Coordinates of N, CA and C in Angstrom, one line a residue:
M1 N 27.6 33.3 0.1 CA 27.6 31.8 -0.2 C 28.4 31.1 0.9
V2 N 29.6 31.7 1.2 CA 30.5 31.0 2.2 C 29.7 31.0 3.6
K3 N 29.0 32.1 3.9 CA 28.3 32.1 5.2 C 27.2 31.0 5.2
Q4 N 26.5 30.9 4.1 CA 25.4 29.9 4.0 C 26.0 28.5 4.2
F5 N 27.1 28.2 3.5 CA 27.8 26.9 3.6 C 28.2 26.6 5.1
A6 N 28.7 27.6 5.7 CA 29.1 27.5 7.1 C 28.0 27.1 8.0
I7 N 26.8 27.8 7.8 CA 25.6 27.5 8.6 C 25.2 26.0 8.3
V8 N 25.2 25.6 7.1 CA 24.8 24.2 6.7 C 25.7 23.2 7.4
L9 N 27.0 23.5 7.4 CA 28.0 22.6 8.0 C 27.8 22.5 9.5
L10 N 27.5 23.6 10.1 CA 27.3 23.6 11.6 C 26.0 22.8 11.9
L11 N 25.0 22.9 11.1 CA 23.8 22.2 11.4 C 24.0 20.7 11.2
A12 N 24.9 20.4 10.3 CA 25.2 18.9 10.0 C 26.1 18.3 11.0
L13 N 26.9 19.0 11.7 CA 27.8 18.4 12.6 C 27.3 17.4 13.6
P14 N 26.2 17.7 14.3 CA 25.6 16.7 15.3 C 25.3 15.4 14.6
A15 N 24.9 15.4 13.4 CA 24.5 14.2 12.7 C 25.7 13.3 12.5
F16 N 26.9 14.0 12.3 CA 28.1 13.2 12.1 C 28.7 12.8 13.4
A17 N 28.6 13.6 14.4 CA 29.2 13.3 15.7 C 28.4 12.2 16.5
Q18 N 27.1 12.4 16.6 CA 26.3 11.5 17.3 C 25.8 10.4 16.4
V19 N 26.6 9.3 16.3 CA 26.3 8.4 15.2 C 25.4 7.3 15.6
A20 N 25.0 7.2 16.9 CA 24.2 6.1 17.4 C 22.8 6.6 17.8
A21 N 22.2 7.5 17.1 CA 20.9 8.1 17.5 C 19.8 7.1 17.5
D22 N 19.8 6.2 16.5 CA 18.7 5.2 16.5 C 18.8 4.2 17.6
A23 N 20.0 3.7 17.9 CA 20.2 2.8 19.0 C 19.9 3.4 20.3
N24 N 20.1 4.7 20.5 CA 19.9 5.3 21.8 C 18.6 6.0 22.0
R25 N 17.7 5.8 21.1 CA 16.4 6.5 21.2 C 15.6 6.0 22.4
G26 N 15.7 4.8 22.8 CA 15.0 4.2 23.9 C 15.6 4.5 25.3
Y27 N 16.7 5.3 25.3 CA 17.4 5.6 26.6 C 17.2 7.0 27.0
R28 N 16.4 7.8 26.4 CA 16.3 9.2 26.6 C 15.6 9.6 27.9
T29 N 14.7 8.8 28.4 CA 14.0 9.2 29.6 C 14.2 8.1 30.7
P30 N 14.0 8.4 32.0 CA 14.1 7.4 33.0 C 13.0 6.3 32.8
E31 N 11.9 6.6 32.3 CA 10.8 5.6 32.1 C 11.2 4.6 31.0
S32 N 11.8 5.1 29.9 CA 12.1 4.2 28.8 C 13.3 3.4 29.3
R33 N 14.2 3.9 30.0 CA 15.4 3.1 30.5 C 14.9 2.1 31.5
A34 N 13.9 2.4 32.3 CA 13.4 1.4 33.2 C 12.8 0.2 32.5
S35 N 12.1 0.5 31.4 CA 11.6 -0.6 30.5 C 12.7 -1.5 30.0
I36 N 13.7 -0.9 29.5 CA 14.9 -1.6 29.0 C 15.5 -2.4 30.1
A37 N 15.6 -1.8 31.3 CA 16.3 -2.5 32.4 C 15.6 -3.8 32.8
T38 N 14.3 -3.9 32.6 CA 13.6 -5.1 32.9 C 14.1 -6.2 32.0
R39 N 14.3 -5.9 30.7 CA 14.8 -6.9 29.8 C 16.3 -7.2 30.1
L40 N 17.1 -6.2 30.5 CA 18.5 -6.5 30.8 C 18.6 -7.4 32.0
A41 N 17.7 -7.3 32.9 CA 17.7 -8.2 34.2 C 17.0 -9.5 34.0
D42 N 16.6 -9.9 32.8 CA 15.9 -11.1 32.6 C 16.8 -12.3 33.0
P43 N 16.4 -13.1 34.0 CA 17.2 -14.2 34.5 C 17.5 -15.3 33.4
H44 N 16.8 -15.3 32.3 CA 17.0 -16.2 31.2 C 18.3 -15.8 30.4
R45 N 18.8 -14.7 30.7 CA 20.0 -14.2 30.0 C 21.2 -15.2 30.2
D46 N 21.3 -15.8 31.4 CA 22.4 -16.7 31.6 C 22.6 -17.7 30.5
A47 N 21.5 -18.4 30.2 CA 21.6 -19.4 29.2 C 21.5 -18.9 27.8
R48 N 20.7 -17.9 27.6 CA 20.5 -17.3 26.3 C 21.7 -16.6 25.7
D49 N 22.4 -15.9 26.6 CA 23.6 -15.1 26.2 C 24.9 -15.8 26.5
R50 N 24.8 -16.9 27.1 CA 26.0 -17.7 27.4 C 27.1 -16.9 28.2
L51 N 26.7 -16.2 29.2 CA 27.6 -15.4 29.9 C 28.7 -16.1 30.6
P52 N 28.5 -17.3 31.3 CA 29.6 -18.0 31.8 C 30.6 -18.4 30.8
E53 N 30.1 -18.8 29.6 CA 31.1 -19.2 28.5 C 31.9 -18.0 28.1
L54 N 31.3 -16.8 28.1 CA 32.0 -15.6 27.7 C 33.2 -15.3 28.6
V55 N 33.0 -15.5 29.9 CA 34.0 -15.3 30.9 C 35.2 -16.3 30.6
N56 N 34.8 -17.5 30.4 CA 35.8 -18.5 30.1 C 36.6 -18.2 28.8
E57 N 35.8 -17.8 27.8 CA 36.4 -17.5 26.5 C 37.4 -16.4 26.5
L58 N 37.2 -15.4 27.4 CA 38.1 -14.3 27.5 C 39.2 -14.6 28.5
K59 N 39.2 -15.8 29.1 CA 40.3 -16.2 30.0 C 40.5 -15.1 31.2
I60 N 39.3 -14.8 31.7 CA 39.3 -13.8 32.9 C 39.7 -14.6 34.1
A61 N 40.8 -14.2 34.8 CA 41.4 -15.0 35.8 C 41.5 -14.2 37.1
A62 N 41.8 -14.9 38.2 CA 42.0 -14.3 39.5 C 43.1 -13.2 39.5
G63 N 42.8 -12.1 40.1 CA 43.8 -11.0 40.2 C 43.7 -10.0 39.1
M64 N 42.9 -10.2 38.1 CA 42.8 -9.3 36.9 C 42.0 -8.1 37.3
S65 N 42.2 -7.0 36.6 CA 41.4 -5.8 36.7 C 40.6 -5.7 35.4
V66 N 39.3 -5.8 35.5 CA 38.4 -5.8 34.3 C 37.4 -4.7 34.4
A67 N 37.2 -4.0 33.2 CA 36.2 -2.9 33.2 C 35.0 -3.5 32.3
D68 N 33.8 -3.3 32.9 CA 32.5 -3.6 32.2 C 31.9 -2.3 31.7
V69 N 32.2 -1.9 30.5 CA 31.8 -0.6 30.0 C 30.4 -0.7 29.4
G70 N 29.5 0.2 29.9 CA 28.1 0.0 29.6 C 27.4 -1.1 30.4
T71 N 27.7 -1.1 31.7 CA 27.3 -2.2 32.5 C 25.8 -2.4 32.6
G72 N 25.1 -1.2 32.4 CA 23.6 -1.3 32.5 C 23.2 -1.6 33.9
V73 N 22.4 -2.6 34.1 CA 21.9 -2.9 35.5 C 22.9 -3.9 36.2
G74 N 24.0 -4.1 35.6 CA 25.0 -4.9 36.2 C 24.8 -6.4 36.1
Y75 N 24.2 -6.9 35.1 CA 23.9 -8.3 35.0 C 25.1 -9.2 34.9
L76 N 26.2 -8.6 34.3 CA 27.4 -9.4 34.1 C 28.3 -9.3 35.3
L77 N 28.1 -8.4 36.2 CA 29.0 -8.2 37.3 C 29.3 -9.4 38.2
P78 N 28.3 -10.2 38.6 CA 28.6 -11.4 39.4 C 29.6 -12.3 38.7
Y79 N 29.5 -12.5 37.4 CA 30.4 -13.4 36.7 C 31.8 -12.9 36.7
L80 N 31.9 -11.6 36.5 CA 33.2 -10.9 36.4 C 33.9 -10.9 37.8
S81 N 33.1 -10.5 38.8 CA 33.6 -10.4 40.2 C 34.1 -11.7 40.7
R82 N 33.4 -12.8 40.5 CA 33.8 -14.1 41.0 C 35.0 -14.6 40.2
A83 N 35.1 -14.2 38.9 CA 36.3 -14.7 38.1 C 37.6 -14.0 38.5
V84 N 37.5 -12.7 38.9 CA 38.8 -12.0 39.2 C 39.1 -12.2 40.7
G85 N 38.2 -12.6 41.5 CA 38.4 -12.9 42.9 C 38.7 -11.7 43.8
A86 N 39.1 -12.0 45.0 CA 39.3 -11.0 46.0 C 40.4 -10.1 45.7
K87 N 41.5 -10.6 45.0 CA 42.6 -9.8 44.7 C 42.5 -9.0 43.3
G88 N 41.4 -9.3 42.7 CA 41.1 -8.6 41.4 C 40.1 -7.4 41.6
K89 N 39.8 -6.8 40.5 CA 38.8 -5.6 40.6 C 38.0 -5.6 39.3
V90 N 36.8 -5.2 39.5 CA 35.9 -5.0 38.4 C 35.4 -3.5 38.4
L91 N 35.6 -2.8 37.3 CA 35.1 -1.4 37.2 C 33.9 -1.4 36.4
A92 N 32.8 -1.0 37.0 CA 31.5 -1.0 36.4 C 31.1 0.4 35.9
E93 N 31.1 0.6 34.6 CA 30.9 1.9 34.0 C 29.5 2.0 33.3
D94 N 28.9 3.1 33.5 CA 27.7 3.5 32.7 C 27.5 5.0 32.7
I95 N 26.8 5.5 31.7 CA 26.6 6.9 31.6 C 25.3 7.4 32.3
F96 N 24.5 6.4 32.8 CA 23.2 6.7 33.4 C 23.3 6.4 34.9
P97 N 23.1 7.4 35.8 CA 23.1 7.2 37.2 C 22.1 6.2 37.7
D98 N 20.9 6.1 37.0 CA 19.9 5.2 37.5 C 20.3 3.7 37.2
Y99 N 21.0 3.5 36.1 CA 21.6 2.2 35.8 C 22.7 1.8 36.8
L100 N 23.5 2.7 37.1 CA 24.6 2.4 38.1 C 24.0 2.1 39.5
A101 N 22.9 2.8 39.8 CA 22.3 2.5 41.1 C 21.7 1.1 41.1
A102 N 21.1 0.7 40.0 CA 20.6 -0.7 39.9 C 21.7 -1.7 39.9
A103 N 22.9 -1.4 39.3 CA 24.0 -2.3 39.3 C 24.5 -2.4 40.8
K104 N 24.6 -1.3 41.5 CA 25.1 -1.4 42.9 C 24.1 -2.2 43.7
E105 N 22.8 -2.1 43.5 CA 21.9 -2.8 44.3 C 22.0 -4.3 44.0
R106 N 22.2 -4.7 42.7 CA 22.4 -6.1 42.4 C 23.7 -6.6 43.0
A107 N 24.7 -5.9 43.0 CA 26.0 -6.3 43.6 C 25.9 -6.5 45.1
A108 N 25.1 -5.6 45.7 CA 24.9 -5.8 47.2 C 24.2 -7.0 47.5
K109 N 23.1 -7.3 46.7 CA 22.4 -8.6 46.9 C 23.2 -9.8 46.8
E110 N 24.2 -9.7 45.8 CA 25.1 -10.9 45.5 C 26.2 -10.9 46.5
G111 N 26.4 -9.9 47.3 CA 27.5 -9.8 48.3 C 28.9 -9.6 47.6
L112 N 28.9 -8.9 46.5 CA 30.1 -8.6 45.8 C 30.9 -7.4 46.3
A113 N 32.2 -7.6 46.6 CA 32.9 -6.5 47.3 C 34.0 -5.9 46.4
N114 N 34.4 -6.5 45.4 CA 35.6 -6.1 44.6 C 35.2 -5.2 43.4
L115 N 34.2 -4.3 43.6 CA 33.7 -3.5 42.5 C 33.9 -2.1 42.7
E116 N 34.1 -1.3 41.6 CA 34.2 0.1 41.6 C 33.2 0.6 40.6
Y117 N 32.5 1.7 40.9 CA 31.5 2.2 40.0 C 31.9 3.5 39.4
I118 N 31.8 3.7 38.1 CA 32.2 4.9 37.4 C 31.1 5.4 36.5
L119 N 30.8 6.7 36.7 CA 29.8 7.4 35.9 C 30.6 8.0 34.7
G120 N 30.4 7.5 33.6 CA 31.1 8.0 32.4 C 30.3 9.0 31.6
T121 N 30.8 9.4 30.5 CA 30.0 10.3 29.6 C 29.9 9.7 28.2
E122 N 29.3 10.4 27.3 CA 29.1 9.9 26.0 C 30.5 9.8 25.3
K123 N 31.5 10.6 25.7 CA 32.8 10.6 25.0 C 33.9 10.0 25.8
D124 N 33.7 9.7 27.1 CA 34.7 9.2 27.9 C 34.2 8.3 29.0
A125 N 34.7 7.1 29.1 CA 34.2 6.1 30.1 C 34.8 6.5 31.5
K126 N 35.8 7.4 31.5 CA 36.4 7.9 32.7 C 37.2 6.8 33.5
L127 N 37.7 5.8 32.7 CA 38.5 4.8 33.3 C 39.9 5.3 33.6
P128 N 40.5 5.0 34.8 CA 41.8 5.5 35.2 C 42.9 5.0 34.2
A129 N 43.9 5.8 34.0 CA 45.0 5.4 33.1 C 45.7 4.2 33.7
G130 N 45.9 3.2 32.8 CA 46.6 2.0 33.1 C 45.9 1.1 34.1
C131 N 44.6 1.2 34.1 CA 43.9 0.4 35.2 C 43.5 -1.0 34.9
C132 N 43.5 -1.3 33.6 CA 42.8 -2.6 33.2 C 43.6 -3.6 32.4
D133 N 43.4 -4.8 32.8 CA 43.9 -5.9 31.9 C 43.0 -6.2 30.8
L134 N 41.7 -5.9 31.0 CA 40.7 -6.2 30.0 C 39.6 -5.2 30.1
I135 N 39.2 -4.6 29.0 CA 38.0 -3.8 28.9 C 36.9 -4.6 28.1
L136 N 35.8 -4.8 28.7 CA 34.7 -5.6 28.0 C 33.6 -4.7 27.6
V137 N 33.1 -4.7 26.4 CA 32.0 -3.9 25.9 C 31.0 -4.9 25.4
L138 N 30.0 -5.2 26.2 CA 29.0 -6.2 25.8 C 27.7 -5.6 25.3
D139 N 27.4 -5.8 24.0 CA 26.2 -5.2 23.4 C 26.1 -3.7 23.6
A140 N 27.2 -3.0 23.6 CA 27.1 -1.6 23.9 C 27.9 -0.7 22.9
Y141 N 28.7 -1.3 22.1 CA 29.5 -0.5 21.1 C 28.6 0.2 20.2
H142 N 27.5 -0.4 19.8 CA 26.6 0.3 18.8 C 25.9 1.5 19.4
H143 N 26.0 1.6 20.8 CA 25.5 2.8 21.4 C 26.4 4.0 21.5
F144 N 27.7 3.8 21.1 CA 28.7 4.8 21.2 C 28.4 5.9 20.2
D145 N 28.1 7.1 20.7 CA 27.9 8.3 19.8 C 29.2 8.8 19.3
Y146 N 30.3 8.6 20.1 CA 31.6 9.1 19.8 C 32.6 8.0 19.9
P147 N 32.6 7.1 19.0 CA 33.5 5.9 19.1 C 35.0 6.2 19.1
A148 N 35.5 7.2 18.4 CA 36.9 7.6 18.4 C 37.3 8.1 19.7
E149 N 36.5 8.9 20.3 CA 36.9 9.4 21.7 C 36.8 8.3 22.7
M150 N 35.9 7.4 22.6 CA 35.8 6.3 23.6 C 37.0 5.4 23.4
L151 N 37.4 5.1 22.2 CA 38.5 4.2 22.0 C 39.8 4.8 22.4
A152 N 39.9 6.2 22.3 CA 41.1 6.8 22.8 C 41.3 6.7 24.3
G153 N 40.1 6.7 25.0 CA 40.1 6.5 26.4 C 40.5 5.1 26.8
F154 N 40.0 4.2 26.0 CA 40.3 2.7 26.3 C 41.8 2.5 26.1
R155 N 42.4 3.1 25.1 CA 43.9 2.9 24.9 C 44.6 3.3 26.2
K156 N 44.3 4.5 26.7 CA 45.0 5.0 27.9 C 44.7 4.1 29.1
A157 N 43.5 3.5 29.2 CA 43.1 2.8 30.4 C 43.7 1.4 30.4
L158 N 44.1 0.8 29.3 CA 44.6 -0.6 29.3 C 46.1 -0.6 29.7
K159 N 46.4 -1.6 30.5 CA 47.8 -1.9 30.8 C 48.5 -2.4 29.6
K160 N 49.8 -2.4 29.6 CA 50.6 -3.0 28.5 C 50.2 -4.4 28.3
G161 N 49.9 -4.7 27.0 CA 49.4 -6.1 26.7 C 48.0 -6.3 27.0
G162 N 47.3 -5.3 27.5 CA 45.8 -5.4 27.8 C 45.0 -5.6 26.6
R163 N 43.7 -6.1 26.8 CA 42.8 -6.4 25.7 C 41.5 -5.6 25.8
L164 N 41.0 -5.3 24.6 CA 39.7 -4.8 24.5 C 38.8 -5.8 23.8
A165 N 37.8 -6.3 24.5 CA 36.9 -7.3 24.0 C 35.5 -6.7 23.7
I166 N 35.1 -6.7 22.5 CA 33.8 -6.2 22.1 C 32.9 -7.3 21.6
V167 N 31.8 -7.5 22.4 CA 30.8 -8.5 22.0 C 29.6 -7.6 21.4
E168 N 29.4 -7.9 20.1 CA 28.5 -7.0 19.4 C 27.5 -7.7 18.6
I169 N 26.3 -7.1 18.3 CA 25.2 -7.7 17.5 C 25.5 -7.5 16.1
Y170 N 25.3 -8.6 15.3 CA 25.4 -8.5 13.8 C 24.4 -7.5 13.3
K171 N 24.8 -6.7 12.3 CA 23.9 -5.8 11.6 C 23.3 -6.6 10.4
R172 N 22.4 -7.5 10.8 CA 21.8 -8.4 9.9 C 20.3 -8.7 10.3
P173 N 19.5 -9.0 9.3 CA 18.1 -9.4 9.6 C 18.1 -10.6 10.6
G174 N 17.3 -10.5 11.6 CA 17.1 -11.6 12.6 C 18.1 -11.7 13.7
A175 N 19.1 -10.8 13.7 CA 20.1 -10.8 14.8 C 19.5 -10.3 16.1
M176 N 18.5 -9.5 16.1 CA 17.9 -9.0 17.3 C 16.4 -9.4 17.4
P177 N 16.0 -10.5 18.0 CA 14.6 -10.8 18.1 C 13.8 -9.7 18.7
G178 N 12.7 -9.3 18.0 CA 11.9 -8.2 18.5 C 12.4 -6.8 18.1
N179 N 13.5 -6.8 17.3 CA 14.0 -5.5 16.9 C 14.7 -5.6 15.6
N180 N 14.9 -4.5 14.9 CA 15.5 -4.5 13.6 C 17.0 -4.2 13.7
A181 N 17.8 -5.2 13.6 CA 19.2 -5.0 13.8 C 19.8 -4.2 12.7
V182 N 19.3 -4.3 11.5 CA 19.8 -3.5 10.3 C 19.7 -2.0 10.6
E183 N 18.6 -1.6 11.2 CA 18.4 -0.2 11.6 C 19.1 0.2 12.9
H184 N 19.0 -0.7 13.8 CA 19.5 -0.4 15.2 C 21.0 -0.4 15.3
V185 N 21.7 -1.3 14.7 CA 23.1 -1.4 14.8 C 23.8 -0.6 13.7
R186 N 24.8 0.2 14.0 CA 25.4 1.1 13.1 C 26.3 0.5 12.0
I187 N 27.2 -0.4 12.4 CA 28.1 -1.1 11.5 C 28.2 -2.6 11.8
D188 N 28.5 -3.4 10.8 CA 28.7 -4.8 11.0 C 30.1 -5.1 11.3
E189 N 30.4 -6.4 11.5 CA 31.7 -6.9 12.0 C 32.9 -6.3 11.3
A190 N 32.9 -6.5 10.0 CA 34.1 -6.0 9.2 C 34.4 -4.6 9.4
D191 N 33.4 -3.7 9.4 CA 33.6 -2.3 9.5 C 33.9 -1.9 11.0
L192 N 33.4 -2.7 11.9 CA 33.7 -2.4 13.3 C 35.2 -2.7 13.5
I193 N 35.7 -3.8 13.0 CA 37.1 -4.1 13.1 C 38.0 -3.0 12.5
K194 N 37.6 -2.5 11.3 CA 38.3 -1.4 10.7 C 38.3 -0.2 11.5
E195 N 37.2 0.1 12.1 CA 37.0 1.4 12.9 C 37.9 1.3 14.1
V196 N 37.9 0.2 14.8 CA 38.7 0.1 16.0 C 40.2 0.1 15.6
E197 N 40.6 -0.6 14.6 CA 42.0 -0.6 14.1 C 42.4 0.8 13.7
A198 N 41.5 1.6 13.1 CA 41.9 3.0 12.7 C 42.1 3.9 13.9
N199 N 41.7 3.4 15.1 CA 41.8 4.2 16.3 C 42.8 3.7 17.3
G200 N 43.9 3.1 16.7 CA 45.0 2.7 17.6 C 45.1 1.3 18.1
F201 N 44.3 0.4 17.6 CA 44.3 -1.0 18.1 C 44.6 -1.9 17.0
R202 N 45.1 -3.1 17.4 CA 45.4 -4.2 16.5 C 44.4 -5.4 16.8
S203 N 43.8 -5.9 15.8 CA 42.9 -7.1 16.0 C 43.7 -8.3 16.4
L204 N 43.2 -9.0 17.4 CA 43.8 -10.3 17.8 C 42.9 -11.4 17.3
S205 N 41.6 -11.3 17.3 CA 40.7 -12.4 16.9 C 39.3 -11.8 16.7
S206 N 38.6 -12.5 15.9 CA 37.1 -12.2 15.7 C 36.4 -13.5 15.4
K207 N 35.3 -13.8 16.1 CA 34.6 -15.1 15.9 C 33.2 -14.9 16.2
E208 N 32.4 -15.8 15.7 CA 30.9 -15.8 16.1 C 30.8 -16.3 17.5
F209 N 30.0 -15.6 18.3 CA 29.8 -16.0 19.7 C 28.4 -16.7 19.9
L210 N 27.4 -15.9 19.5 CA 26.0 -16.5 19.5 C 25.6 -16.6 18.1
P211 N 25.4 -17.8 17.6 CA 25.1 -18.1 16.2 C 24.0 -17.2 15.7
G212 N 24.4 -16.5 14.6 CA 23.4 -15.6 13.9 C 23.1 -14.3 14.6
R213 N 23.6 -14.1 15.9 CA 23.3 -13.0 16.7 C 24.4 -12.1 17.0
Q214 N 25.5 -12.7 17.6 CA 26.6 -11.9 18.1 C 28.0 -12.4 17.7
Y215 N 28.9 -11.5 17.6 CA 30.3 -11.9 17.4 C 31.2 -11.3 18.5
L216 N 32.3 -11.9 18.7 CA 33.3 -11.4 19.7 C 34.6 -11.0 19.0
A217 N 34.9 -9.8 19.1 CA 36.2 -9.2 18.5 C 37.1 -8.7 19.6
V218 N 38.3 -9.2 19.6 CA 39.3 -8.8 20.6 C 40.5 -8.1 20.0
F219 N 40.9 -7.0 20.7 CA 41.9 -6.1 20.2 C 43.0 -5.8 21.3
T220 N 44.1 -5.3 20.9 CA 45.1 -4.8 21.9 C 45.6 -3.5 21.3
P221 N 46.0 -2.6 22.1 CA 46.6 -1.3 21.6 C 47.8 -1.5 20.8
N222 N 48.0 -0.7 19.8 CA 49.3 -0.8 19.0 C 50.5 -0.3 19.8

C-alpha cells in the first residue's frame, strides 16, 4: 500500500509543480510561438495596452535598472530603454531563444543600446543579484510554472527598496478578447497578492490598469 501511494504521489508531482499548463499550451513549438509573436508585435498595442502610461505609472526614470521578465518579442523595450536613458539599463529576459532573437532584432531597428539579454528558465529568470531597481512582469505571471522559485530569484535580484511590478490579466469572463481568461489565467488579483506576499514580498499597491482586463500590483521585498 505504501509503495502504491508513493507511485501515485510521484505521478501527481508534475501537476502540482507545473501550474501554468493551460496558459503555456500555445508556446510548445516554434510554429505556435511564431503565431503568438505576431499578436505580441501588433502595432495597435501602444494604444490598446497603454504602454506609455504604464511607464509613467511606474515612475521609471533616467539611470534606473529595469528588468522586463517575459519580454517576448520585446515590444515594451523601446519604452523602457528611452525611460532609463543612456545611464540606465534594461534587462530583457525570456525563456525562449527565438523570442529573445526577435527582441534583439526589434531593439536593433530602434537603435537601442542600453539593453542586456538574458535567457532564463522556467524556475529562474537568471537576473544578477542586486541588479534591479524595478522588475516588471507584463502579462507573464500566469505563465509561471514555478512561481515560488521565480519570486525567490526576484527577491535576490532587487536592490534595497526595489520594486516588483506585476501587470496581470483578471481571471474573469471577458478579460481576454478571443480567449477564455477563466481557464487561461491561474489565479485572480486577491490570490496573486497573497501568493507573492507568501513568498517574501510586501504589497505596496494594487489597482485596475486596463478597465475590465488588467490590474497592476506592486510589491517590495520584506
